[in-house]
PDB file of C-alpha atoms and ligand atoms in Angstrom:
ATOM      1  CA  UNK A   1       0.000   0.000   0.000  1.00 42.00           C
ATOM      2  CA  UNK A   2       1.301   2.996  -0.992  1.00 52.00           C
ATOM      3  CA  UNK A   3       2.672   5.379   2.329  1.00 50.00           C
ATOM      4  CA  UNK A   4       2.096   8.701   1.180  1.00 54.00           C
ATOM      5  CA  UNK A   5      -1.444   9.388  -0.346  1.00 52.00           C
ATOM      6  CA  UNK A   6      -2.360  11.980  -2.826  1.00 53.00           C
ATOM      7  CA  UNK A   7      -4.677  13.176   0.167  1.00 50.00           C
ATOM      8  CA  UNK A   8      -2.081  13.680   2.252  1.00 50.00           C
ATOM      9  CA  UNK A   9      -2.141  17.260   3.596  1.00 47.00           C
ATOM     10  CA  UNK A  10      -0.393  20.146   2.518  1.00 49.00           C
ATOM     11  CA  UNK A  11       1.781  20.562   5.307  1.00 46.00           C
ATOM     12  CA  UNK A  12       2.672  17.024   5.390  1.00 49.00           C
ATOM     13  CA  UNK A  13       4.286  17.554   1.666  1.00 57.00           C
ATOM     14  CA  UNK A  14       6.162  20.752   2.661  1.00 63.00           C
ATOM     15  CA  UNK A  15       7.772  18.778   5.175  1.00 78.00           C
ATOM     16  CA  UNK A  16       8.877  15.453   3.778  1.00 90.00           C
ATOM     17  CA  UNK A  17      12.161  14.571   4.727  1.00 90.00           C
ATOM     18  CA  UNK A  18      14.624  11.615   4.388  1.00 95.00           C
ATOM     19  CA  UNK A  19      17.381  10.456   6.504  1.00 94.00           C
ATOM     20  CA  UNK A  20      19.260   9.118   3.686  1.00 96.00           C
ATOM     21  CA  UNK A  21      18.648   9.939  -0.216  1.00 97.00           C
ATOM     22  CA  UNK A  22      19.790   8.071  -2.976  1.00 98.00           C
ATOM     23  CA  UNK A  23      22.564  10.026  -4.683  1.00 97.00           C
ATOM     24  CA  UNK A  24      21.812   9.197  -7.839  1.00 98.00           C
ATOM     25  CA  UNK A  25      17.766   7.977  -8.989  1.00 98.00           C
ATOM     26  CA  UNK A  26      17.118   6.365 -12.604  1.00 98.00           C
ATOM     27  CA  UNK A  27      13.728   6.767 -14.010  1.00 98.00           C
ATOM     28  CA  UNK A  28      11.978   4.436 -16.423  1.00 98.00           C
ATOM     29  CA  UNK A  29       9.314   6.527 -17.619  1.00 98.00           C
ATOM     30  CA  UNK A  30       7.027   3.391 -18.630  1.00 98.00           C
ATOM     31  CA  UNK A  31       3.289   3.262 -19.317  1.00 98.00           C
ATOM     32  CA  UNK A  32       2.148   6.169 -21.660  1.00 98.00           C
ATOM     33  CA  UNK A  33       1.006   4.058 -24.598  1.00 97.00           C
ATOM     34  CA  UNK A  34      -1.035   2.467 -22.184  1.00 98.00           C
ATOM     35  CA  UNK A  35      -2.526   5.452 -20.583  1.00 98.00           C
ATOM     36  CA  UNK A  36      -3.279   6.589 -23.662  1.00 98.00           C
ATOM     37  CA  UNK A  37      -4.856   3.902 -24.961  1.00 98.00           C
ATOM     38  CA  UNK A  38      -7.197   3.530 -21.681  1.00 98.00           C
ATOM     39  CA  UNK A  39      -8.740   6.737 -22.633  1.00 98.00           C
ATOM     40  CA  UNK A  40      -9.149   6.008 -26.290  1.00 98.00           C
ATOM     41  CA  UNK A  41      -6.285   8.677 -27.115  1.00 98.00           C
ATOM     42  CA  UNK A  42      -3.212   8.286 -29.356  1.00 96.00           C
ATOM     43  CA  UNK A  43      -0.098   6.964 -28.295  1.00 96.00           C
ATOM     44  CA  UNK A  44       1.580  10.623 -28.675  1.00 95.00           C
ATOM     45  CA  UNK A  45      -1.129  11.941 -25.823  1.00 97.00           C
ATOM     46  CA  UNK A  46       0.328   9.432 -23.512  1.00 97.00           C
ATOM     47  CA  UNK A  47       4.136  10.667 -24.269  1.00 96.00           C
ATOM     48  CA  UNK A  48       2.791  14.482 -23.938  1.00 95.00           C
ATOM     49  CA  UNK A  49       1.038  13.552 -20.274  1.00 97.00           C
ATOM     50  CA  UNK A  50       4.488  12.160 -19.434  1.00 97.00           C
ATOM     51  CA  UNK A  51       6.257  14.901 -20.322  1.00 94.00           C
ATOM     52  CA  UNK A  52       4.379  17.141 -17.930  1.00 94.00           C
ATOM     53  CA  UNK A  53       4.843  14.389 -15.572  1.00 96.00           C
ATOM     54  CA  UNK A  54       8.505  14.546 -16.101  1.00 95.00           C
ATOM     55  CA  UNK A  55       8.710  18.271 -15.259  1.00 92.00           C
ATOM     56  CA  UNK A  56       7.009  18.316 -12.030  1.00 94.00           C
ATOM     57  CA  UNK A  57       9.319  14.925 -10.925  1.00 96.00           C
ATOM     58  CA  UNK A  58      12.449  16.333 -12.295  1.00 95.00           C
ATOM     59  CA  UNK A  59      11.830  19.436 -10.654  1.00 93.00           C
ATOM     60  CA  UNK A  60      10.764  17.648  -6.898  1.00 96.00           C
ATOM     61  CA  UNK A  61      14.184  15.465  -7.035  1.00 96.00           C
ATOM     62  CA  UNK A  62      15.705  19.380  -6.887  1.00 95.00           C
ATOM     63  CA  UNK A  63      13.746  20.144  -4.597  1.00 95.00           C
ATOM     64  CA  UNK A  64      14.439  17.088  -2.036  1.00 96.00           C
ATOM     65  CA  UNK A  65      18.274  17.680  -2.548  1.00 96.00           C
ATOM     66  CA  UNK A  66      18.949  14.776  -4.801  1.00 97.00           C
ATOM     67  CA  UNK A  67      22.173  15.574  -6.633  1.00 97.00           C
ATOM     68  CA  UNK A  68      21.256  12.841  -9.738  1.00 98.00           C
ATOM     69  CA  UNK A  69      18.383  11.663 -11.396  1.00 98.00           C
ATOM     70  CA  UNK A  70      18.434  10.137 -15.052  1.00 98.00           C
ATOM     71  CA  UNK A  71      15.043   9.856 -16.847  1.00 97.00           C
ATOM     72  CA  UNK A  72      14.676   7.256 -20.000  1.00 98.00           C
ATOM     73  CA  UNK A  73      13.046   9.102 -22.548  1.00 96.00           C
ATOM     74  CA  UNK A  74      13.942   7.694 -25.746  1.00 96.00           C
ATOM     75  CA  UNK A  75      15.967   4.442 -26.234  1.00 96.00           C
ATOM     76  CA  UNK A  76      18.003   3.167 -28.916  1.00 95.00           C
ATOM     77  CA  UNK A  77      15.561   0.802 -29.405  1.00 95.00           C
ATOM     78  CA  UNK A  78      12.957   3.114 -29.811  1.00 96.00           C
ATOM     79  CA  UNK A  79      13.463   4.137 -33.123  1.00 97.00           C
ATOM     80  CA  UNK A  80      11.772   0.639 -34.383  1.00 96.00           C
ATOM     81  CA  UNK A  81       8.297   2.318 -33.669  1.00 96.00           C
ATOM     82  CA  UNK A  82       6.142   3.914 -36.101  1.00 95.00           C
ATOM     83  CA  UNK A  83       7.246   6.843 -37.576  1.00 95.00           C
ATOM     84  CA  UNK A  84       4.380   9.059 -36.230  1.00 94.00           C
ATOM     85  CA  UNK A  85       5.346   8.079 -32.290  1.00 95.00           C
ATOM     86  CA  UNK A  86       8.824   9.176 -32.848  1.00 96.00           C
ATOM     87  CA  UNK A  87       8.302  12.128 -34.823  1.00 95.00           C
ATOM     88  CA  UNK A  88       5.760  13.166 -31.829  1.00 94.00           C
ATOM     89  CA  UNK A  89       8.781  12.312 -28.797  1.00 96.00           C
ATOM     90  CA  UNK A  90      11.446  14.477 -30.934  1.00 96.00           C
ATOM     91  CA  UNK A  91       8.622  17.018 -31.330  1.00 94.00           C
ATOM     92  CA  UNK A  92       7.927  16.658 -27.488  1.00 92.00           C
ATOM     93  CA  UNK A  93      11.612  17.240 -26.447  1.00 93.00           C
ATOM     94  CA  UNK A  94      11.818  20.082 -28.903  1.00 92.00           C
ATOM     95  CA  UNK A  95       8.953  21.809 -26.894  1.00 89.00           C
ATOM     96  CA  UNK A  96      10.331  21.313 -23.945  1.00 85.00           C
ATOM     97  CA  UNK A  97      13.756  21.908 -24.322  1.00 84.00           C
ATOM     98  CA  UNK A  98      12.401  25.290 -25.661  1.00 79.00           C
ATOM     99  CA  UNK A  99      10.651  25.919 -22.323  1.00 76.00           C
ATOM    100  CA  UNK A 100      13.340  24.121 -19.589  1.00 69.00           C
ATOM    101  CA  UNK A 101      15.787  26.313 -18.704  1.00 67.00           C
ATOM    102  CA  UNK A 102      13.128  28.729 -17.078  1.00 74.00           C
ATOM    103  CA  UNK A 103      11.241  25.735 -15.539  1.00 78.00           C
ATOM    104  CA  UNK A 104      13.360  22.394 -14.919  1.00 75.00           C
ATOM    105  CA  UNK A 105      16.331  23.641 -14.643  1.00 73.00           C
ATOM    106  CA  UNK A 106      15.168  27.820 -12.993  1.00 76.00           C
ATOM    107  CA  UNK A 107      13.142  26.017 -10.260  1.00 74.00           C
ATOM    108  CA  UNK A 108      15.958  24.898  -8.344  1.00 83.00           C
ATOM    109  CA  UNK A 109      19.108  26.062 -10.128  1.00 91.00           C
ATOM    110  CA  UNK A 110      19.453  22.671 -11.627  1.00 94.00           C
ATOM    111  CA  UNK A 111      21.727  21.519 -14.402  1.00 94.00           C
ATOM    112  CA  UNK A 112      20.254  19.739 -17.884  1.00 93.00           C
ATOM    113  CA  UNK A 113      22.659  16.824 -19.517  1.00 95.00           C
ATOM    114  CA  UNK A 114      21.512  14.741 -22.659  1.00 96.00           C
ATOM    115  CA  UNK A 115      22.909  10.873 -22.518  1.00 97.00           C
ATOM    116  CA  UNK A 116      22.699   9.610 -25.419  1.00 96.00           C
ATOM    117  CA  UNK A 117      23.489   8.923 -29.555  1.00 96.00           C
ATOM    118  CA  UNK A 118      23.237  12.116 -31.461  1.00 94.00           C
ATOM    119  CA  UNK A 119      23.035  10.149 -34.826  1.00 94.00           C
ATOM    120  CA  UNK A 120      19.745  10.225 -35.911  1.00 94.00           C
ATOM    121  CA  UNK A 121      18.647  13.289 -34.184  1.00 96.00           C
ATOM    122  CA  UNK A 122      18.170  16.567 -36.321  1.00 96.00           C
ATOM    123  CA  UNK A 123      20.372  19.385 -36.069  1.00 97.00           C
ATOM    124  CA  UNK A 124      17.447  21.773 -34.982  1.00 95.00           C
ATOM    125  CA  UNK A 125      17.281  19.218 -32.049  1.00 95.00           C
ATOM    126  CA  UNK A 126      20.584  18.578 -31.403  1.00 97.00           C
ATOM    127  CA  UNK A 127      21.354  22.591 -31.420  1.00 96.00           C
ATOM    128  CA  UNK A 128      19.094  23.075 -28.302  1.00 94.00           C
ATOM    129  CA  UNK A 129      20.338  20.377 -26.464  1.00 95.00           C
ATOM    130  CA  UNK A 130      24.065  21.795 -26.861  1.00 95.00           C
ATOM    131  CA  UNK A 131      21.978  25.218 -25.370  1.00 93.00           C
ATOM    132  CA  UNK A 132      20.378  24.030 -22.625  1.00 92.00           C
ATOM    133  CA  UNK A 133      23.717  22.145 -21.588  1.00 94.00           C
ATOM    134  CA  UNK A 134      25.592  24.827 -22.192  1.00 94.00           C
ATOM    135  CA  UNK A 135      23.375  27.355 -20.274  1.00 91.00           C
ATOM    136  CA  UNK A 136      22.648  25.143 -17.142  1.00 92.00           C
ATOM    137  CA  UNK A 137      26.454  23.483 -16.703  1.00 93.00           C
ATOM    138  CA  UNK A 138      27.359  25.698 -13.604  1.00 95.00           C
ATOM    139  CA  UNK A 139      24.177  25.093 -12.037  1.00 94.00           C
ATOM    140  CA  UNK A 140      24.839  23.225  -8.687  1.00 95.00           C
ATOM    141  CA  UNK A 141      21.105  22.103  -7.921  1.00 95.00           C
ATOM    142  CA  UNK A 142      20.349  18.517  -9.082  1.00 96.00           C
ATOM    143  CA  UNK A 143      22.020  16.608 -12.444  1.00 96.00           C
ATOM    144  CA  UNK A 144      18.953  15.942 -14.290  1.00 95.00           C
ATOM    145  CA  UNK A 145      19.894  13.852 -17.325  1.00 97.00           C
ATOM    146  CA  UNK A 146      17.765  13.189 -20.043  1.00 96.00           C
ATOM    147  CA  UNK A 147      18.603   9.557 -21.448  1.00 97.00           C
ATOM    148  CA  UNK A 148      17.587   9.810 -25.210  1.00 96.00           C
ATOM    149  CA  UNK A 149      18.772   7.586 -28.133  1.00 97.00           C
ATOM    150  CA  UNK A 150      20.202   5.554 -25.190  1.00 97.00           C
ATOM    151  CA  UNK A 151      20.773   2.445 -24.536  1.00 98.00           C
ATOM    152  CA  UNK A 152      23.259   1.079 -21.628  1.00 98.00           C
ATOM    153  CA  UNK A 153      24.880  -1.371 -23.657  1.00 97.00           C
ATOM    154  CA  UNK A 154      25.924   1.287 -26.631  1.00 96.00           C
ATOM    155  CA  UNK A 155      26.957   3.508 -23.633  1.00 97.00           C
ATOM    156  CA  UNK A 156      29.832   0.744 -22.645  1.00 98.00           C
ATOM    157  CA  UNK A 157      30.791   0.142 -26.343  1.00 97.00           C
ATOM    158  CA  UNK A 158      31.146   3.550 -26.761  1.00 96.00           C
ATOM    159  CA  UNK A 159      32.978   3.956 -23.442  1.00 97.00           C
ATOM    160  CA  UNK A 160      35.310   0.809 -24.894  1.00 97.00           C
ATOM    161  CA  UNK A 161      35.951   2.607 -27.978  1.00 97.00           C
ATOM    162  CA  UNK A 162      37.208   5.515 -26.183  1.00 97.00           C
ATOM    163  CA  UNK A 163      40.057   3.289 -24.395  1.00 98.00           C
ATOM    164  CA  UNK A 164      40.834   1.772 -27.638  1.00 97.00           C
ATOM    165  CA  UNK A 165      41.399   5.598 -29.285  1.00 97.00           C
ATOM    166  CA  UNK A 166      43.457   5.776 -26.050  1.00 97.00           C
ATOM    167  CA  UNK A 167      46.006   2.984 -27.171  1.00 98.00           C
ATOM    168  CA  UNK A 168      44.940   0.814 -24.012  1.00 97.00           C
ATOM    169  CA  UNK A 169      45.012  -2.705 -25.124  1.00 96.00           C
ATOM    170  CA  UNK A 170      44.010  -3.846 -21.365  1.00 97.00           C
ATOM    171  CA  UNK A 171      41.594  -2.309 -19.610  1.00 97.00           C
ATOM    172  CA  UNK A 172      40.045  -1.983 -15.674  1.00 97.00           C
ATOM    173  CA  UNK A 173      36.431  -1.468 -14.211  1.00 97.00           C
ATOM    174  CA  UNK A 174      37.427   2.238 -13.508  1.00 96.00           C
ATOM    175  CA  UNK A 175      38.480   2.342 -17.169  1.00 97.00           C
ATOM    176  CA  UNK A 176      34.606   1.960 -18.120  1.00 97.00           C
ATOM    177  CA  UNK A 177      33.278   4.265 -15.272  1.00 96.00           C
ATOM    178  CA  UNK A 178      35.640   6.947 -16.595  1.00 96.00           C
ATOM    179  CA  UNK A 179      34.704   6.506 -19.753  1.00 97.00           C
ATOM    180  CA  UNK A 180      30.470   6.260 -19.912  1.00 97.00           C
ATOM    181  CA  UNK A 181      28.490   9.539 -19.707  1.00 94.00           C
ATOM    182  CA  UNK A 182      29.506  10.188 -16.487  1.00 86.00           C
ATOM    183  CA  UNK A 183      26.613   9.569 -14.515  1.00 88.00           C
ATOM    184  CA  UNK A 184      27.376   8.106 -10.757  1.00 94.00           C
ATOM    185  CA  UNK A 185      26.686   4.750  -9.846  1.00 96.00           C
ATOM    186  CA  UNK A 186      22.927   4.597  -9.333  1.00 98.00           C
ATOM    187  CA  UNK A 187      20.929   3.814  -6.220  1.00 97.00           C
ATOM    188  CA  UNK A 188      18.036   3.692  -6.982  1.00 98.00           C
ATOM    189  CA  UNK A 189      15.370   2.616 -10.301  1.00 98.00           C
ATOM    190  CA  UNK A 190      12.479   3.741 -10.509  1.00 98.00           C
ATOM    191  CA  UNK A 191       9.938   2.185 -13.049  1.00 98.00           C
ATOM    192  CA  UNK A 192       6.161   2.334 -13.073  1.00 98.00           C
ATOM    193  CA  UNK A 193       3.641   0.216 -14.886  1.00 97.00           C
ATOM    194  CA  UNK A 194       4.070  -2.581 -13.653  1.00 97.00           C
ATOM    195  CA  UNK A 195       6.807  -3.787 -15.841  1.00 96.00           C
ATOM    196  CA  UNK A 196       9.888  -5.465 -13.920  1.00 96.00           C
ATOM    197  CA  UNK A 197      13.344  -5.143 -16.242  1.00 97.00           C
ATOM    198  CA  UNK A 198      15.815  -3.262 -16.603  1.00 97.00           C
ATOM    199  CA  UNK A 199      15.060  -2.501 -20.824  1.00 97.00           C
ATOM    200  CA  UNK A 200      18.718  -1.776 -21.396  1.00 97.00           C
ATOM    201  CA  UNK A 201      18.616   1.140 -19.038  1.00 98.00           C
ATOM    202  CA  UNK A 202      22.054   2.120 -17.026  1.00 98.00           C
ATOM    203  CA  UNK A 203      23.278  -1.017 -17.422  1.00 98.00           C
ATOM    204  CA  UNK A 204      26.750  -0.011 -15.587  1.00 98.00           C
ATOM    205  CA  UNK A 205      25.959   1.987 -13.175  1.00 98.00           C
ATOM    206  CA  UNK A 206      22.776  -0.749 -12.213  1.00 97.00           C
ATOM    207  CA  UNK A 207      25.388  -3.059 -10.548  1.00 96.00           C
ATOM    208  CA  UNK A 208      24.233  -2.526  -6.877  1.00 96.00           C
ATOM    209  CA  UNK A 209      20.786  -0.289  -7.140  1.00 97.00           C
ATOM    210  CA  UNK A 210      17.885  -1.119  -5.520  1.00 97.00           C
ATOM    211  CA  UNK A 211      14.682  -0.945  -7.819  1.00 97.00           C
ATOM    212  CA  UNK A 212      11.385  -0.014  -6.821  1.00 98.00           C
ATOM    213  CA  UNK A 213       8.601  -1.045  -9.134  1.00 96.00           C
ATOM    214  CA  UNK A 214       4.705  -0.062  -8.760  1.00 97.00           C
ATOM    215  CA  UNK A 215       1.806  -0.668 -11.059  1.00 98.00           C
ATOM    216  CA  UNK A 216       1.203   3.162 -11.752  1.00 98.00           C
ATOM    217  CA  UNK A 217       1.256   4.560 -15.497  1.00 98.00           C
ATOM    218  CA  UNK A 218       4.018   7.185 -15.741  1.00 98.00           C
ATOM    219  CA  UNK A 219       1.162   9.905 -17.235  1.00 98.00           C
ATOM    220  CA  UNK A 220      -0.153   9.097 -13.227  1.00 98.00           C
ATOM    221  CA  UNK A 221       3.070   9.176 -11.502  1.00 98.00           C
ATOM    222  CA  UNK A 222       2.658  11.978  -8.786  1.00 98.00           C
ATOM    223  CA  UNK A 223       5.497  13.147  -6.419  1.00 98.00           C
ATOM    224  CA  UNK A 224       3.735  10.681  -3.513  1.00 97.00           C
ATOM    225  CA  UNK A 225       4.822   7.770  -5.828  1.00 98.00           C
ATOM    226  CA  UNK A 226       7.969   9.431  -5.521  1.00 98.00           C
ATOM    227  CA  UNK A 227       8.052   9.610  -1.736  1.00 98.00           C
ATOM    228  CA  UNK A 228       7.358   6.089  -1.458  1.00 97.00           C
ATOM    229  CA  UNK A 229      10.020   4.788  -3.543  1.00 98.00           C
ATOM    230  CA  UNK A 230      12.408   7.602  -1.310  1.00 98.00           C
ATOM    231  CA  UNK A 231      10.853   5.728   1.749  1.00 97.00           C
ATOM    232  CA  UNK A 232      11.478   2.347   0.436  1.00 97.00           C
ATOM    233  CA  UNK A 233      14.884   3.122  -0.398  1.00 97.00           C
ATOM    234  CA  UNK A 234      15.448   4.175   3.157  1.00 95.00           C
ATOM    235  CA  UNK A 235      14.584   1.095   4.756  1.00 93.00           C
ATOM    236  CA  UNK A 236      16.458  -0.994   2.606  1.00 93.00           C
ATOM    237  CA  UNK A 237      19.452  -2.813   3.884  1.00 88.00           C
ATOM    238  CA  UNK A 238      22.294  -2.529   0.975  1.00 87.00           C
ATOM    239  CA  UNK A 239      25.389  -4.797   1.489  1.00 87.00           C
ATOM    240  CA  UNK A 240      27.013  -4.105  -2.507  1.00 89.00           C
ATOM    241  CA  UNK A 241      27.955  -8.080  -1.818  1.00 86.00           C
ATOM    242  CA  UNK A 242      30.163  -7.920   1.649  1.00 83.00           C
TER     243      UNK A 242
HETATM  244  C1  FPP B   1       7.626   4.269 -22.465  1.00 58.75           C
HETATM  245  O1  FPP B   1       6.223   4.118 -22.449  1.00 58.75           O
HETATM  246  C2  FPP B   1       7.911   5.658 -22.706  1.00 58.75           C
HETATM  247  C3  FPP B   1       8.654   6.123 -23.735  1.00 58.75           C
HETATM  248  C4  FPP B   1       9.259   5.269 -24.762  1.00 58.75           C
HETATM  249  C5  FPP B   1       8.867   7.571 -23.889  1.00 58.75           C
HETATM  250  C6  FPP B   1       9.044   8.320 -22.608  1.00 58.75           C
HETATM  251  C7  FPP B   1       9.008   9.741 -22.914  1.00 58.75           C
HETATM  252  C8  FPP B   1       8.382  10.679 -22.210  1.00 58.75           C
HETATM  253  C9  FPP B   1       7.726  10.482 -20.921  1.00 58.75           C
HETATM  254  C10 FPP B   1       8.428  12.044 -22.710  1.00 58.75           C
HETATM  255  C11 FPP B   1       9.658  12.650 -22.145  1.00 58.75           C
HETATM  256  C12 FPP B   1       9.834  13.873 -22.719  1.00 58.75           C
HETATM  257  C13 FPP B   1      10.812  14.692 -22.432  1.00 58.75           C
HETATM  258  C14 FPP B   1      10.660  16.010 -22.919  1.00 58.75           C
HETATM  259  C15 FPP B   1      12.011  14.354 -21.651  1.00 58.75           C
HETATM  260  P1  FPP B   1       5.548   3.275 -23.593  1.00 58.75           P
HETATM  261  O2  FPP B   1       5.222   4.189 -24.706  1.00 58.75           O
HETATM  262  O3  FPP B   1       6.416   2.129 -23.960  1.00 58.75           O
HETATM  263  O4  FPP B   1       4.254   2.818 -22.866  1.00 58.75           O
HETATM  264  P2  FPP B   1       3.524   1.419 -22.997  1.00 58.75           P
HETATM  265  O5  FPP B   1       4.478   0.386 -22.447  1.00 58.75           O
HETATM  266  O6  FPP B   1       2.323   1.608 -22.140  1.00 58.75           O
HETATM  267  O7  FPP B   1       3.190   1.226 -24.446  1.00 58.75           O
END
């Protein structure tokens, strides 16, 4: 059952605290076809819902103090869907990227970084990600990266290449970690819908997080969902194999 209810007072929200926070949260934004498709709407009104959804979560992990959080929002697998859905979550980012540096990233000072592939991704596009890097970079509030045209396993090939460029012909785990986007270990995944894998998603940084799963479409994900996983995460008893 969930801890924190929607219903939950006002006051009670303000004043959510943790004793520990994960440093570093994935998100698997996961259920918008669905959502969409519940309420008789196209797939591309499930993606938009999420993206508002992604806004007000980003902004709360600021606002809690978390210094990481990495949201899945466009695999490498992604591009096998129909034309029209990925035309629509390009379209999507474009909007928002547009709009983020007063909201995401103003709301709590925090910084915007885009994991990812750029083949495949149009110039237009690719031109205000390089902006809204650029302009957030010395922003100390939370990391928020945007994983698009991801995929964790291209992440350590590309991280392998790098050391091969480098002349090493033997290489060490702290090799890879230097070499991968440089996002932190992660603590914590996050993924709604009910689905329970990992779909490719930080596949390196994975090797010890704790995952938190729950049967709510993203496009209904609230910041109580949030709290819960936070409270989870809190209780839980990590060893990293000792
Ligand atoms: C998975 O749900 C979701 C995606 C492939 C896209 C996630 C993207 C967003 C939430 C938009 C993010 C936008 C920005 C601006 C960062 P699904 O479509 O696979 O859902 P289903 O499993 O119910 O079909």
């Amino acid at each position: 059952m969930a801890l924190f209810s929607k219903k939950d007072d006002k006051k009670a929200n303000e004043n959510v605290s943790f004793s520990v926070l994960p440093d570093h949260v994935g998100i698997i934004m996961d259920g918008n076809g669905r959502w969409a498709k519940k309420r008789g709407l196209p797939r591309s009104a499930g993606h938009k819902a999420g993206a508002e959804v992604f806004r007000e979560i980003a902004k709360e992990c600021g606002r809690l103090g978390i210094k990481h959080a990495t949201f899945y929002a466009f695999s490498t697998e992604n591009w096998r869907r129909s034309k029209d859905e990925v035309d629509a979550l390009m379209r999507l980012l474009k909007e928002y990227l547009l709009e983020a540096k007063e909201d995401v990233a103003g709301a709590e000072n925090n910084r915007l970084r885009f994991i990812g592939l750029r083949d495949g991704i149009s110039d237009e596009l690719l031109r205000l990600i390089d902006e809204a890097e650029e302009d957030t970079k010395n922003n100390t509030g939370c990391e928020i990266n945007v994983a698009f045209n991801y995929g964790g396993r291209q992440e350590i090939v590309h991280a392998v290449n790098e050391l091969i460029k480098q002349g090493k012909t033997q290489i060490t785990e702290q090799d890879i970690s230097d070499n991968i986007y440089t996002v932190p270990d992660c603590d914590l995944i996050i993924r709604p819908s009910g689905e329970q894998r990992l779909s490719n998603f930080l596949l390196w940084q994975a090797a010890y997080s704790e995952f938190w799963y729950s049967d709510v479409l993203w496009p209904d994900f609230t910041k109580y969902d949030l709290y819960d996983a936070l409270r989870e995460f809190e209780n839980r008893n990590r060893r990293f194999g000792g």
